[in-house]
Amino acid sequence: MSKKTLSIIVLLIIALIISLIIIDFIGKSSDKRGENPYDLDVDQYKLVDSSLIRYRETKNFPLGDRLPGAIDVYNGLIYLGVEDALLIITPEGLQKKSIPLTGKPESIRVTASNIIIAYKNEINVFDSSGKLLSSWKVDNERTIITSVAVKDSLLFVADAGNRRVLRYTLDGKLLGEFTGKRESTAGHGFIVPSANFDLVVNKFGELWVVNPGEHSIENYSDEGELRGFWTKNSMEIDGFSGCCNPAELAVMDDGSFITSEKALVRIKVYDPSGRLLSVVAPPEKFLDQGHAPEVAADSTGVIYALDFDRKMIRVFEKTDDPQKN
Amino acid sequence: MEKDKSIKRREFIHTGLRLALGFSLAGVAVAAGRKSTAEKWVWQIDPAKCTQCGRCATECVKSPSAVKCIHAYDLCGYCDLCGGYFKPGVKQLETGAENQLCPTAAIQRKYIEEPYFEYVINEDLCIGCAKCVKGCSSFGNGSLHLQIRHDRCDNCNECSIARSCPSDAIKRVPASQPYLIKGEFIKPLKG
């Protein structure tokens, strides 16, 4: 074999080896793989019939570096709790006032005469000017306060860590508690698999508590006696799915409920009996596997969502044309 | 004169060889010493970056994969309706294979008290496909997550799954802290 032939053979072998290495590298690059044989198709549950979406996002207020904690809307003003302050903001997004806080609140409720701020295991009651009137701790190491609601002089506190609702006066006197358990077999009491346990008092003075493990919204007397409930356990758009939904709840002046769900994040409106009225924001509006936005509504029905993942207040208004969302 | 020169050249070569051998041994000894004292690194999955693509099951050189599902019990809601255990939309919350999300039935559902259940991973059956992780993250608290188990991993120089991971979730971590576990406690890990 001549020297020239040998050289050609060696060069061909080297070229072949380099080609194999390149083909192997390209073939195994992350974007050249086939379909996942173990895929769980979650996207199918994110699809929402556009005719059901009767709200559109009209504006939003990015919070920058501020850490969102809680939101409420009262008398046309937005009350936003961040890491160290309560910001009072106009619907146009202008900050009107700031009240210093000792930490990031878990829940805010504003009434005609009071602002109630709840931390993980502490309640602060301010007057409307921001003067602290009373403050107390819930003395239990498992306590995780997730929501508060006011009815006249009563304060209801949702304690997710102990799966109970506490009832206080506004100056901190404990009047009682209940866990939703009852003698009948209808229900297990509150099932709270995560720190998502919300409650509201509507304009008619009715206390409604989310039972997230049951996917139900339950109406209780002030003393904790179950008076009624509705349940929507379904993967369909009119139901709730997952471990603990609805994660957040708000109520409109007509008694309709605004629900916000975690994981498969979406916001919907139900009538007081549990019939789906509208989708406010479908999952495509939020990050995958995100946190449930906290929701609030003003007297005109405008819905404010505190998006924890995108760190912004998002404003949704009703539209007559479902296609223009 | 010629003989003397020859002897000197031979001595020079012998001396050179002895020195080369000596330096080599010393080099090996130093390298071994440094290796024994330097930090060792291992591969691990960052759960915050994992997108449950399924490649941990198909790309690992081990069969079944050295990637296993880990359960962060302090994050778990012990739900009756577990998004990591049941297929979405099942009619009955029963343990029949047709209801289970896991393709190898590697998750055991244990009754605790009404209505709470504990979910335990059988690592011998788990293939690291992340189907349960996606279900748990999509519908639950995200307590199920993947980790490379170091009693099974060969710690290859070039990790096959790290190379094919679409989200760069697999990285080198110190062997002294070999796991990137969610939450604060899990069942004790071997390896």
Short mmCIF file of C-alpha atoms in Angstrom, two decimals:
data_model
loop_
_atom_site.label_atom_id
_atom_site.label_comp_id
_atom_site.label_asym_id
_atom_site.label_seq_id
_atom_site.Cartn_x
_atom_site.Cartn_y
_atom_site.Cartn_z
CA MET A 1 0.00 0.00 0.00
CA SER A 2 1.45 3.32 -1.00
CA LYS A 3 2.04 6.11 1.48
CA LYS A 4 -0.53 8.29 -0.30
CA THR A 5 -3.28 5.64 -0.05
CA LEU A 6 -2.55 5.12 3.63
CA SER A 7 -2.78 8.85 4.26
CA ILE A 8 -6.16 9.03 2.51
CA ILE A 9 -7.49 6.09 4.56
CA VAL A 10 -6.31 7.69 7.82
CA LEU A 11 -7.88 11.03 6.87
CA LEU A 12 -11.17 9.33 5.98
CA ILE A 13 -11.23 7.50 9.31
CA ILE A 14 -10.57 10.78 11.17
CA ALA A 15 -13.34 12.52 9.18
CA LEU A 16 -15.74 9.66 9.97
CA ILE A 17 -14.95 9.82 13.69
CA ILE A 18 -15.44 13.62 13.76
CA SER A 19 -18.75 13.25 11.86
CA LEU A 20 -20.01 10.66 14.35
CA ILE A 21 -19.09 12.90 17.28
CA ILE A 22 -20.89 15.88 15.71
CA ILE A 23 -23.99 13.81 14.83
CA ASP A 24 -24.07 12.39 18.35
CA PHE A 25 -23.70 15.84 19.90
CA ILE A 26 -26.40 17.45 17.77
CA GLY A 27 -28.71 14.47 18.16
CA LYS A 28 -28.50 14.63 21.95
CA SER A 29 -28.81 18.38 22.32
CA SER A 30 -31.72 19.38 24.52
CA ASP A 31 -33.91 20.73 21.74
CA LYS A 32 -33.56 17.70 19.46
CA ARG A 33 -35.32 15.14 21.65
CA GLY A 34 -38.50 13.33 20.84
CA GLU A 35 -41.71 13.62 22.78
CA ASN A 36 -41.75 12.83 26.47
CA PRO A 37 -43.20 9.31 26.80
CA TYR A 38 -44.19 10.11 30.40
CA ASP A 39 -45.78 13.49 29.74
CA LEU A 40 -48.74 14.54 31.85
CA ASP A 41 -50.75 16.89 29.65
CA VAL A 42 -51.81 19.70 31.97
CA ASP A 43 -52.27 22.20 29.15
CA GLN A 44 -55.65 20.71 28.24
CA TYR A 45 -56.99 21.97 31.57
CA LYS A 46 -55.79 25.49 30.85
CA LEU A 47 -58.02 25.91 27.83
CA VAL A 48 -60.96 28.19 28.49
CA ASP A 49 -63.87 28.90 26.14
CA SER A 50 -63.37 32.59 25.30
CA SER A 51 -67.13 33.22 25.50
CA LEU A 52 -66.87 32.59 29.25
CA ILE A 53 -64.29 35.33 29.76
CA ARG A 54 -66.32 38.46 30.37
CA TYR A 55 -63.60 40.59 31.88
CA ARG A 56 -60.53 42.16 30.41
CA GLU A 57 -57.39 43.47 32.01
CA THR A 58 -57.55 47.26 31.69
CA LYS A 59 -54.44 48.27 33.62
CA ASN A 60 -51.84 47.05 36.03
CA PHE A 61 -49.53 48.59 38.58
CA PRO A 62 -46.07 46.98 38.83
CA LEU A 63 -44.72 47.04 42.38
CA GLY A 64 -41.03 47.18 41.51
CA ASP A 65 -38.92 45.93 44.39
CA ARG A 66 -41.79 45.93 46.89
CA LEU A 67 -42.84 42.50 48.17
CA PRO A 68 -46.60 42.06 47.84
CA GLY A 69 -48.36 40.76 50.95
CA ALA A 70 -52.10 41.47 50.85
CA ILE A 71 -54.72 43.69 49.25
CA ASP A 72 -58.16 45.11 49.96
CA VAL A 73 -60.28 47.73 48.25
CA TYR A 74 -62.56 50.07 50.16
CA ASN A 75 -64.39 53.23 49.18
CA GLY A 76 -62.60 53.49 45.86
CA LEU A 77 -59.10 53.16 47.28
CA ILE A 78 -56.64 50.26 47.04
CA TYR A 79 -55.02 49.16 50.31
CA LEU A 80 -51.83 47.28 49.53
CA GLY A 81 -49.66 45.63 52.18
CA VAL A 82 -45.98 45.30 51.31
CA GLU A 83 -42.96 44.20 53.35
CA ASP A 84 -42.95 47.14 55.73
CA ALA A 85 -45.90 49.40 54.93
CA LEU A 86 -49.54 49.74 54.06
CA LEU A 87 -49.83 51.76 50.86
CA ILE A 88 -53.09 53.52 50.08
CA ILE A 89 -53.36 53.92 46.33
CA THR A 90 -55.90 55.58 44.06
CA PRO A 91 -57.48 53.58 41.20
CA GLU A 92 -55.16 55.50 38.88
CA GLY A 93 -52.15 54.07 40.67
CA LEU A 94 -51.10 57.15 42.64
CA GLN A 95 -49.88 56.54 46.18
CA LYS A 96 -51.98 58.65 48.52
CA LYS A 97 -50.62 57.59 51.87
CA SER A 98 -48.21 55.14 53.49
CA ILE A 99 -48.60 53.68 56.97
CA PRO A 100 -45.53 51.94 58.40
CA LEU A 101 -45.98 48.28 59.37
CA THR A 102 -43.81 45.90 61.36
CA GLY A 103 -43.75 43.28 58.60
CA LYS A 104 -45.43 41.92 55.49
CA PRO A 105 -49.14 41.40 56.16
CA GLU A 106 -50.95 38.16 55.32
CA SER A 107 -54.37 39.80 55.16
CA ILE A 108 -55.92 43.28 55.17
CA ARG A 109 -59.54 44.26 55.79
CA VAL A 110 -60.73 47.83 55.65
CA THR A 111 -64.03 49.06 57.11
CA ALA A 112 -65.58 52.49 57.56
CA SER A 113 -63.70 53.06 60.79
CA ASN A 114 -60.89 50.50 60.95
CA ILE A 115 -58.01 48.96 59.07
CA ILE A 116 -57.22 45.44 60.24
CA ILE A 117 -53.80 44.02 59.45
CA ALA A 118 -53.02 40.34 60.06
CA TYR A 119 -49.52 38.92 60.22
CA LYS A 120 -48.66 35.23 60.59
CA ASN A 121 -49.69 35.13 64.24
CA GLU A 122 -50.57 38.70 65.12
CA ILE A 123 -53.47 41.09 64.58
CA ASN A 124 -53.19 44.89 64.47
CA VAL A 125 -56.24 47.14 64.43
CA PHE A 126 -55.76 50.73 63.21
CA ASP A 127 -58.22 53.56 62.90
CA SER A 128 -58.79 55.05 59.46
CA SER A 129 -55.99 57.57 59.92
CA GLY A 130 -53.46 54.83 60.59
CA LYS A 131 -53.28 55.14 64.40
CA LEU A 132 -52.76 51.78 66.08
CA LEU A 133 -55.72 51.01 68.35
CA SER A 134 -55.03 47.46 69.46
CA SER A 135 -52.61 44.65 68.81
CA TRP A 136 -52.45 41.05 69.99
CA LYS A 137 -50.80 37.76 69.19
CA VAL A 138 -52.55 34.46 68.62
CA ASP A 139 -50.61 32.38 71.11
CA ASN A 140 -50.23 29.05 69.38
CA GLU A 141 -47.02 27.78 67.79
CA ARG A 142 -48.91 26.22 64.85
CA THR A 143 -50.89 29.34 64.04
CA ILE A 144 -50.70 30.63 60.48
CA ILE A 145 -53.21 33.43 59.97
CA THR A 146 -54.28 33.60 56.34
CA SER A 147 -57.33 35.85 56.38
CA VAL A 148 -59.48 38.16 58.48
CA ALA A 149 -63.01 39.48 58.04
CA VAL A 150 -65.11 41.96 60.00
CA LYS A 151 -68.78 41.94 60.87
CA ASP A 152 -69.80 44.98 62.92
CA SER A 153 -67.68 44.65 66.07
CA LEU A 154 -66.69 41.02 65.42
CA LEU A 155 -63.41 39.97 63.85
CA PHE A 156 -63.13 36.52 62.27
CA VAL A 157 -59.63 35.14 61.84
CA ALA A 158 -58.73 32.14 59.65
CA ASP A 159 -55.94 30.09 61.24
CA ALA A 160 -54.69 27.65 58.57
CA GLY A 161 -52.15 26.00 60.87
CA ASN A 162 -54.85 24.86 63.28
CA ARG A 163 -57.67 24.57 60.70
CA ARG A 164 -59.96 26.82 62.71
CA VAL A 165 -61.73 30.14 62.65
CA LEU A 166 -61.26 32.39 65.67
CA ARG A 167 -63.77 35.02 66.72
CA TYR A 168 -62.55 38.18 68.46
CA THR A 169 -63.76 41.60 69.41
CA LEU A 170 -61.89 44.42 67.70
CA ASP A 171 -59.90 45.04 70.86
CA GLY A 172 -58.61 41.49 70.93
CA LYS A 173 -60.94 39.62 73.28
CA LEU A 174 -61.31 36.02 72.15
CA LEU A 175 -64.97 35.07 71.96
CA GLY A 176 -64.73 31.60 70.51
CA GLU A 177 -63.51 29.38 67.71
CA PHE A 178 -64.83 26.68 65.43
CA THR A 179 -63.31 24.04 63.15
CA GLY A 180 -66.24 23.30 60.90
CA LYS A 181 -66.63 19.81 62.36
CA ARG A 182 -70.18 18.67 62.99
CA GLU A 183 -72.10 15.72 64.29
CA SER A 184 -73.52 14.72 60.92
CA THR A 185 -71.45 12.92 58.32
CA ALA A 186 -71.77 15.88 55.96
CA GLY A 187 -68.17 17.03 55.82
CA HIS A 188 -64.98 16.63 57.77
CA GLY A 189 -64.59 20.11 59.16
CA PHE A 190 -62.00 22.37 57.61
CA ILE A 191 -59.41 20.51 55.52
CA VAL A 192 -56.49 22.85 54.98
CA PRO A 193 -53.59 21.15 53.17
CA SER A 194 -51.60 24.37 52.71
CA ALA A 195 -51.59 27.95 53.95
CA ASN A 196 -54.60 28.83 51.80
CA PHE A 197 -57.66 29.33 53.97
CA ASP A 198 -59.80 32.35 53.24
CA LEU A 199 -62.98 33.82 54.65
CA VAL A 200 -65.19 36.82 53.87
CA VAL A 201 -68.20 38.62 55.30
CA ASN A 202 -70.52 39.90 52.59
CA LYS A 203 -72.68 43.04 52.52
CA PHE A 204 -75.53 41.06 54.10
CA GLY A 205 -73.42 40.14 57.11
CA GLU A 206 -72.99 36.50 56.11
CA LEU A 207 -69.75 34.74 57.03
CA TRP A 208 -68.44 32.51 54.21
CA VAL A 209 -65.42 30.29 54.78
CA VAL A 210 -63.50 28.37 52.12
CA ASN A 211 -63.02 24.69 52.92
CA PRO A 212 -60.13 24.22 50.47
CA GLY A 213 -59.68 20.46 50.88
CA GLU A 214 -63.35 19.99 50.07
CA HIS A 215 -63.42 22.55 47.23
CA SER A 216 -66.37 24.12 48.97
CA ILE A 217 -67.48 27.50 50.23
CA GLU A 218 -69.39 27.27 53.48
CA ASN A 219 -71.71 29.69 55.24
CA TYR A 220 -71.51 29.81 59.06
CA SER A 221 -73.35 31.61 61.78
CA ASP A 222 -71.27 33.90 63.97
CA GLU A 223 -70.97 31.06 66.49
CA GLY A 224 -69.70 28.59 63.87
CA GLU A 225 -72.83 26.67 63.01
CA LEU A 226 -72.94 25.53 59.38
CA ARG A 227 -75.88 27.08 57.58
CA GLY A 228 -75.17 26.12 53.99
CA PHE A 229 -72.45 25.39 51.51
CA TRP A 230 -71.73 24.73 47.88
CA THR A 231 -69.07 22.47 46.41
CA LYS A 232 -67.51 22.37 42.94
CA ASN A 233 -65.10 19.44 42.71
CA SER A 234 -64.21 19.15 39.04
CA MET A 235 -61.43 19.52 36.48
CA GLU A 236 -63.85 21.47 34.30
CA ILE A 237 -63.78 25.26 34.18
CA ASP A 238 -66.80 25.59 36.49
CA GLY A 239 -65.11 23.59 39.26
CA PHE A 240 -62.10 23.62 41.53
CA SER A 241 -59.25 21.14 41.30
CA GLY A 242 -56.07 20.32 43.16
CA CYS A 243 -55.33 20.09 46.84
CA CYS A 244 -56.56 23.41 48.11
CA ASN A 245 -58.83 25.60 46.08
CA PRO A 246 -60.20 28.18 45.89
CA ALA A 247 -57.09 29.54 47.55
CA GLU A 248 -58.40 33.10 47.72
CA LEU A 249 -61.93 34.46 47.99
CA ALA A 250 -63.54 37.89 47.76
CA VAL A 251 -67.13 38.99 47.60
CA MET A 252 -68.97 41.56 45.51
CA ASP A 253 -71.69 43.87 46.75
CA ASP A 254 -74.42 41.65 45.26
CA GLY A 255 -73.09 38.60 47.13
CA SER A 256 -71.29 37.06 44.15
CA PHE A 257 -67.99 35.36 44.91
CA ILE A 258 -64.68 36.04 43.24
CA THR A 259 -62.48 32.95 43.47
CA SER A 260 -58.77 32.69 42.80
CA GLU A 261 -57.04 29.34 42.36
CA LYS A 262 -53.46 28.24 42.84
CA ALA A 263 -51.37 25.92 40.63
CA LEU A 264 -53.83 26.03 37.71
CA VAL A 265 -54.08 29.76 38.32
CA ARG A 266 -57.36 31.40 37.31
CA ILE A 267 -59.90 33.88 38.61
CA LYS A 268 -63.64 33.33 38.28
CA VAL A 269 -66.93 34.79 39.49
CA TYR A 270 -69.75 32.66 40.94
CA ASP A 271 -73.23 33.64 42.00
CA PRO A 272 -74.08 33.13 45.70
CA SER A 273 -75.41 29.63 45.00
CA GLY A 274 -72.23 28.49 43.26
CA ARG A 275 -73.15 28.88 39.60
CA LEU A 276 -70.27 30.04 37.44
CA LEU A 277 -71.02 33.50 36.07
CA SER A 278 -67.80 34.37 34.34
CA VAL A 279 -64.12 33.70 34.00
CA VAL A 280 -62.21 36.84 34.92
CA ALA A 281 -58.72 35.69 34.00
CA PRO A 282 -57.79 32.31 32.46
CA PRO A 283 -54.57 30.41 33.30
CA GLU A 284 -52.77 31.87 30.28
CA LYS A 285 -52.74 35.21 32.10
CA PHE A 286 -50.52 33.80 34.86
CA LEU A 287 -47.28 31.90 35.36
CA ASP A 288 -47.44 28.11 35.23
CA GLN A 289 -47.74 26.48 38.65
CA GLY A 290 -47.97 29.94 40.17
CA HIS A 291 -49.46 31.37 43.33
CA ALA A 292 -53.12 32.28 43.55
CA PRO A 293 -53.50 36.05 43.27
CA GLU A 294 -55.31 37.67 46.17
CA VAL A 295 -58.49 39.31 44.91
CA ALA A 296 -60.70 42.22 45.90
CA ALA A 297 -63.52 44.17 44.25
CA ASP A 298 -64.79 47.71 44.46
CA SER A 299 -68.43 48.75 44.59
CA THR A 300 -68.61 49.04 40.78
CA GLY A 301 -67.53 45.45 40.25
CA VAL A 302 -63.97 46.19 39.14
CA ILE A 303 -61.74 43.32 40.27
CA TYR A 304 -58.24 43.87 41.61
CA ALA A 305 -55.83 40.93 41.62
CA LEU A 306 -52.55 41.00 43.50
CA ASP A 307 -50.27 38.88 41.33
CA PHE A 308 -47.53 37.61 43.66
CA ASP A 309 -45.52 35.99 40.86
CA ARG A 310 -45.37 39.05 38.60
CA LYS A 311 -45.38 41.49 41.54
CA MET A 312 -48.16 43.74 40.30
CA ILE A 313 -51.73 44.77 40.92
CA ARG A 314 -53.82 43.77 37.91
CA VAL A 315 -57.17 45.42 37.26
CA PHE A 316 -59.97 43.56 35.48
CA GLU A 317 -63.15 45.24 34.27
CA LYS A 318 -66.28 43.72 32.86
CA THR A 319 -66.65 43.87 29.10
CA ASP A 320 -69.72 43.35 26.94
CA ASP A 321 -67.66 41.79 24.19
CA PRO A 322 -66.05 38.56 25.37
CA GLN A 323 -63.78 38.47 22.33
CA LYS A 324 -61.98 41.68 23.34
CA ASN A 325 -60.06 40.34 26.31
CA MET B 1 38.78 8.25 26.54
CA GLU B 2 35.98 6.73 24.49
CA LYS B 3 35.12 4.21 27.28
CA ASP B 4 34.93 6.95 29.92
CA LYS B 5 32.57 8.98 27.78
CA SER B 6 30.31 5.93 27.30
CA ILE B 7 30.15 5.31 31.03
CA LYS B 8 29.30 8.92 31.72
CA ARG B 9 26.48 8.87 29.14
CA ARG B 10 25.06 5.65 30.66
CA GLU B 11 25.26 7.13 34.16
CA PHE B 12 23.60 10.27 32.88
CA ILE B 13 20.73 8.25 31.38
CA HIS B 14 20.34 6.14 34.55
CA THR B 15 20.38 9.18 36.75
CA GLY B 16 17.87 10.88 34.49
CA LEU B 17 15.55 7.89 34.60
CA ARG B 18 15.83 7.65 38.39
CA LEU B 19 15.02 11.35 38.73
CA ALA B 20 12.08 11.06 36.29
CA LEU B 21 10.73 8.09 38.23
CA GLY B 22 11.22 9.93 41.50
CA PHE B 23 9.42 13.04 40.25
CA SER B 24 6.62 10.91 38.81
CA LEU B 25 6.08 9.11 42.12
CA ALA B 26 6.21 12.38 43.99
CA GLY B 27 3.74 13.88 41.52
CA VAL B 28 1.35 10.96 41.91
CA ALA B 29 1.65 11.17 45.70
CA VAL B 30 0.95 14.93 45.68
CA ALA B 31 -1.98 14.49 43.29
CA ALA B 32 -3.43 11.69 45.43
CA GLY B 33 -2.97 13.79 48.53
CA ARG B 34 -4.67 16.77 46.98
CA LYS B 35 -7.52 14.64 45.68
CA SER B 36 -8.13 13.19 49.13
CA THR B 37 -8.29 16.62 50.75
CA ALA B 38 -10.04 18.60 47.96
CA GLU B 39 -13.84 18.91 47.85
CA LYS B 40 -15.51 16.22 45.79
CA TRP B 41 -18.38 17.26 43.54
CA VAL B 42 -21.47 15.33 42.51
CA TRP B 43 -24.39 15.92 40.18
CA GLN B 44 -27.74 17.10 41.51
CA ILE B 45 -31.09 18.46 40.28
CA ASP B 46 -32.24 21.92 41.27
CA PRO B 47 -35.99 21.40 41.91
CA ALA B 48 -36.69 25.07 41.27
CA LYS B 49 -35.46 24.72 37.69
CA CYS B 50 -36.85 21.27 36.87
CA THR B 51 -39.60 21.32 34.24
CA GLN B 52 -40.54 17.62 34.56
CA CYS B 53 -39.56 16.86 30.94
CA GLY B 54 -39.14 13.12 31.53
CA ARG B 55 -35.54 12.95 30.31
CA CYS B 56 -34.18 11.90 33.68
CA ALA B 57 -35.95 8.59 33.06
CA THR B 58 -34.71 8.11 29.52
CA GLU B 59 -31.22 9.64 29.44
CA CYS B 60 -29.48 8.33 32.57
CA VAL B 61 -26.84 5.67 31.82
CA LYS B 62 -28.22 3.64 34.73
CA SER B 63 -31.24 1.45 34.20
CA PRO B 64 -33.50 2.28 35.91
CA SER B 65 -32.39 5.87 36.25
CA ALA B 66 -30.46 7.05 39.33
CA VAL B 67 -32.98 9.89 39.53
CA LYS B 68 -35.78 9.23 42.00
CA CYS B 69 -38.78 11.06 43.30
CA ILE B 70 -38.30 12.53 46.78
CA HIS B 71 -41.13 13.57 49.05
CA ALA B 72 -40.87 16.70 51.21
CA TYR B 73 -43.36 15.69 53.87
CA ASP B 74 -43.49 19.10 55.53
CA LEU B 75 -44.82 20.59 52.31
CA CYS B 76 -47.37 17.83 51.69
CA GLY B 77 -51.03 18.38 52.50
CA TYR B 78 -51.62 14.62 53.03
CA CYS B 79 -54.63 15.07 50.78
CA ASP B 80 -57.17 12.41 49.97
CA LEU B 81 -57.21 13.83 46.44
CA CYS B 82 -53.48 13.86 45.66
CA GLY B 83 -52.51 15.41 42.32
CA GLY B 84 -49.26 13.44 42.32
CA TYR B 85 -50.91 10.10 42.95
CA PHE B 86 -54.19 10.20 41.03
CA LYS B 87 -54.72 10.88 37.36
CA PRO B 88 -56.54 14.19 36.87
CA GLY B 89 -60.29 13.80 36.90
CA VAL B 90 -60.52 10.27 38.33
CA LYS B 91 -64.03 9.32 39.36
CA GLN B 92 -63.13 7.33 42.46
CA LEU B 93 -60.22 7.99 44.80
CA GLU B 94 -59.23 4.32 44.83
CA THR B 95 -55.81 2.74 44.46
CA GLY B 96 -56.54 0.75 41.30
CA ALA B 97 -53.80 0.97 38.67
CA GLU B 98 -56.17 2.71 36.28
CA ASN B 99 -56.43 5.62 38.73
CA GLN B 100 -52.72 6.00 39.42
CA LEU B 101 -50.58 8.57 37.68
CA CYS B 102 -47.30 6.73 38.27
CA PRO B 103 -46.54 4.34 35.37
CA THR B 104 -44.78 1.91 37.71
CA ALA B 105 -47.03 2.22 40.78
CA ALA B 106 -44.05 3.46 42.77
CA ILE B 107 -46.11 5.60 45.14
CA GLN B 108 -47.74 3.90 48.10
CA ARG B 109 -50.81 5.56 49.60
CA LYS B 110 -51.16 4.96 53.33
CA TYR B 111 -54.20 5.90 55.38
CA ILE B 112 -53.39 8.18 58.33
CA GLU B 113 -56.76 9.43 59.57
CA GLU B 114 -59.90 10.60 57.86
CA PRO B 115 -59.40 12.29 55.40
CA TYR B 116 -55.59 12.32 55.37
CA PHE B 117 -53.20 10.00 53.54
CA GLU B 118 -49.43 9.68 53.43
CA TYR B 119 -47.66 9.09 50.13
CA VAL B 120 -44.40 7.10 50.23
CA ILE B 121 -42.05 6.57 47.27
CA ASN B 122 -40.78 3.05 46.57
CA GLU B 123 -37.39 3.93 45.04
CA ASP B 124 -36.87 0.46 43.66
CA LEU B 125 -39.89 1.00 41.42
CA CYS B 126 -39.43 4.71 40.71
CA ILE B 127 -37.89 5.44 37.29
CA GLY B 128 -37.58 9.21 37.76
CA CYS B 129 -40.07 10.10 35.02
CA ALA B 130 -41.41 13.11 36.98
CA LYS B 131 -45.02 12.45 36.05
CA CYS B 132 -46.03 12.60 39.73
CA VAL B 133 -43.88 15.70 40.20
CA LYS B 134 -45.79 17.46 37.45
CA GLY B 135 -49.11 16.36 38.91
CA CYS B 136 -48.11 17.50 42.40
CA SER B 137 -46.76 20.83 41.15
CA SER B 138 -49.77 21.46 38.90
CA PHE B 139 -52.50 20.51 41.34
CA GLY B 140 -50.89 20.29 44.77
CA ASN B 141 -48.27 21.83 47.01
CA GLY B 142 -45.21 20.72 45.01
CA SER B 143 -43.90 18.43 47.74
CA LEU B 144 -42.84 15.72 45.26
CA HIS B 145 -39.60 16.50 43.43
CA LEU B 146 -36.71 14.73 41.72
CA GLN B 147 -33.23 14.16 43.09
CA ILE B 148 -30.24 12.16 41.88
CA ARG B 149 -29.72 9.38 44.42
CA HIS B 150 -26.04 9.04 45.16
CA ASP B 151 -26.23 5.42 46.22
CA ARG B 152 -27.20 4.70 42.60
CA CYS B 153 -25.46 7.45 40.58
CA ASP B 154 -22.09 6.67 38.92
CA ASN B 155 -21.16 10.38 39.08
CA CYS B 156 -19.99 10.33 35.45
CA ASN B 157 -17.64 13.07 34.33
CA GLU B 158 -20.21 14.14 31.78
CA CYS B 159 -23.66 13.43 33.15
CA SER B 160 -25.89 12.23 30.35
CA ILE B 161 -29.06 13.76 31.79
CA ALA B 162 -27.32 17.05 32.60
CA ARG B 163 -26.36 17.27 28.95
CA SER B 164 -29.91 16.74 27.73
CA CYS B 165 -31.73 18.70 30.44
CA PRO B 166 -33.64 21.50 28.65
CA SER B 167 -33.72 23.77 31.67
CA ASP B 168 -30.14 23.40 32.94
CA ALA B 169 -31.53 22.07 36.19
CA ILE B 170 -28.67 19.64 36.79
CA LYS B 171 -25.48 21.01 38.23
CA ARG B 172 -22.43 20.07 40.28
CA VAL B 173 -22.83 20.39 44.05
CA PRO B 174 -20.33 19.65 46.85
CA ALA B 175 -20.40 16.00 47.90
CA SER B 176 -20.67 17.21 51.49
CA GLN B 177 -24.09 18.67 50.61
CA PRO B 178 -25.21 16.32 47.86
CA TYR B 179 -28.98 17.02 47.88
CA LEU B 180 -31.06 20.07 46.98
CA ILE B 181 -34.19 19.10 48.83
CA LYS B 182 -37.35 21.13 49.06
CA GLY B 183 -38.79 21.74 52.50
CA GLU B 184 -37.18 20.84 55.77
CA PHE B 185 -37.53 17.10 56.20
CA ILE B 186 -37.92 13.93 54.22
CA LYS B 187 -37.59 10.27 55.09
CA PRO B 188 -33.91 9.41 55.79
CA LEU B 189 -31.94 8.97 52.55
CA LYS B 190 -29.42 6.23 52.02
CA GLY B 191 -26.33 7.14 50.05
#
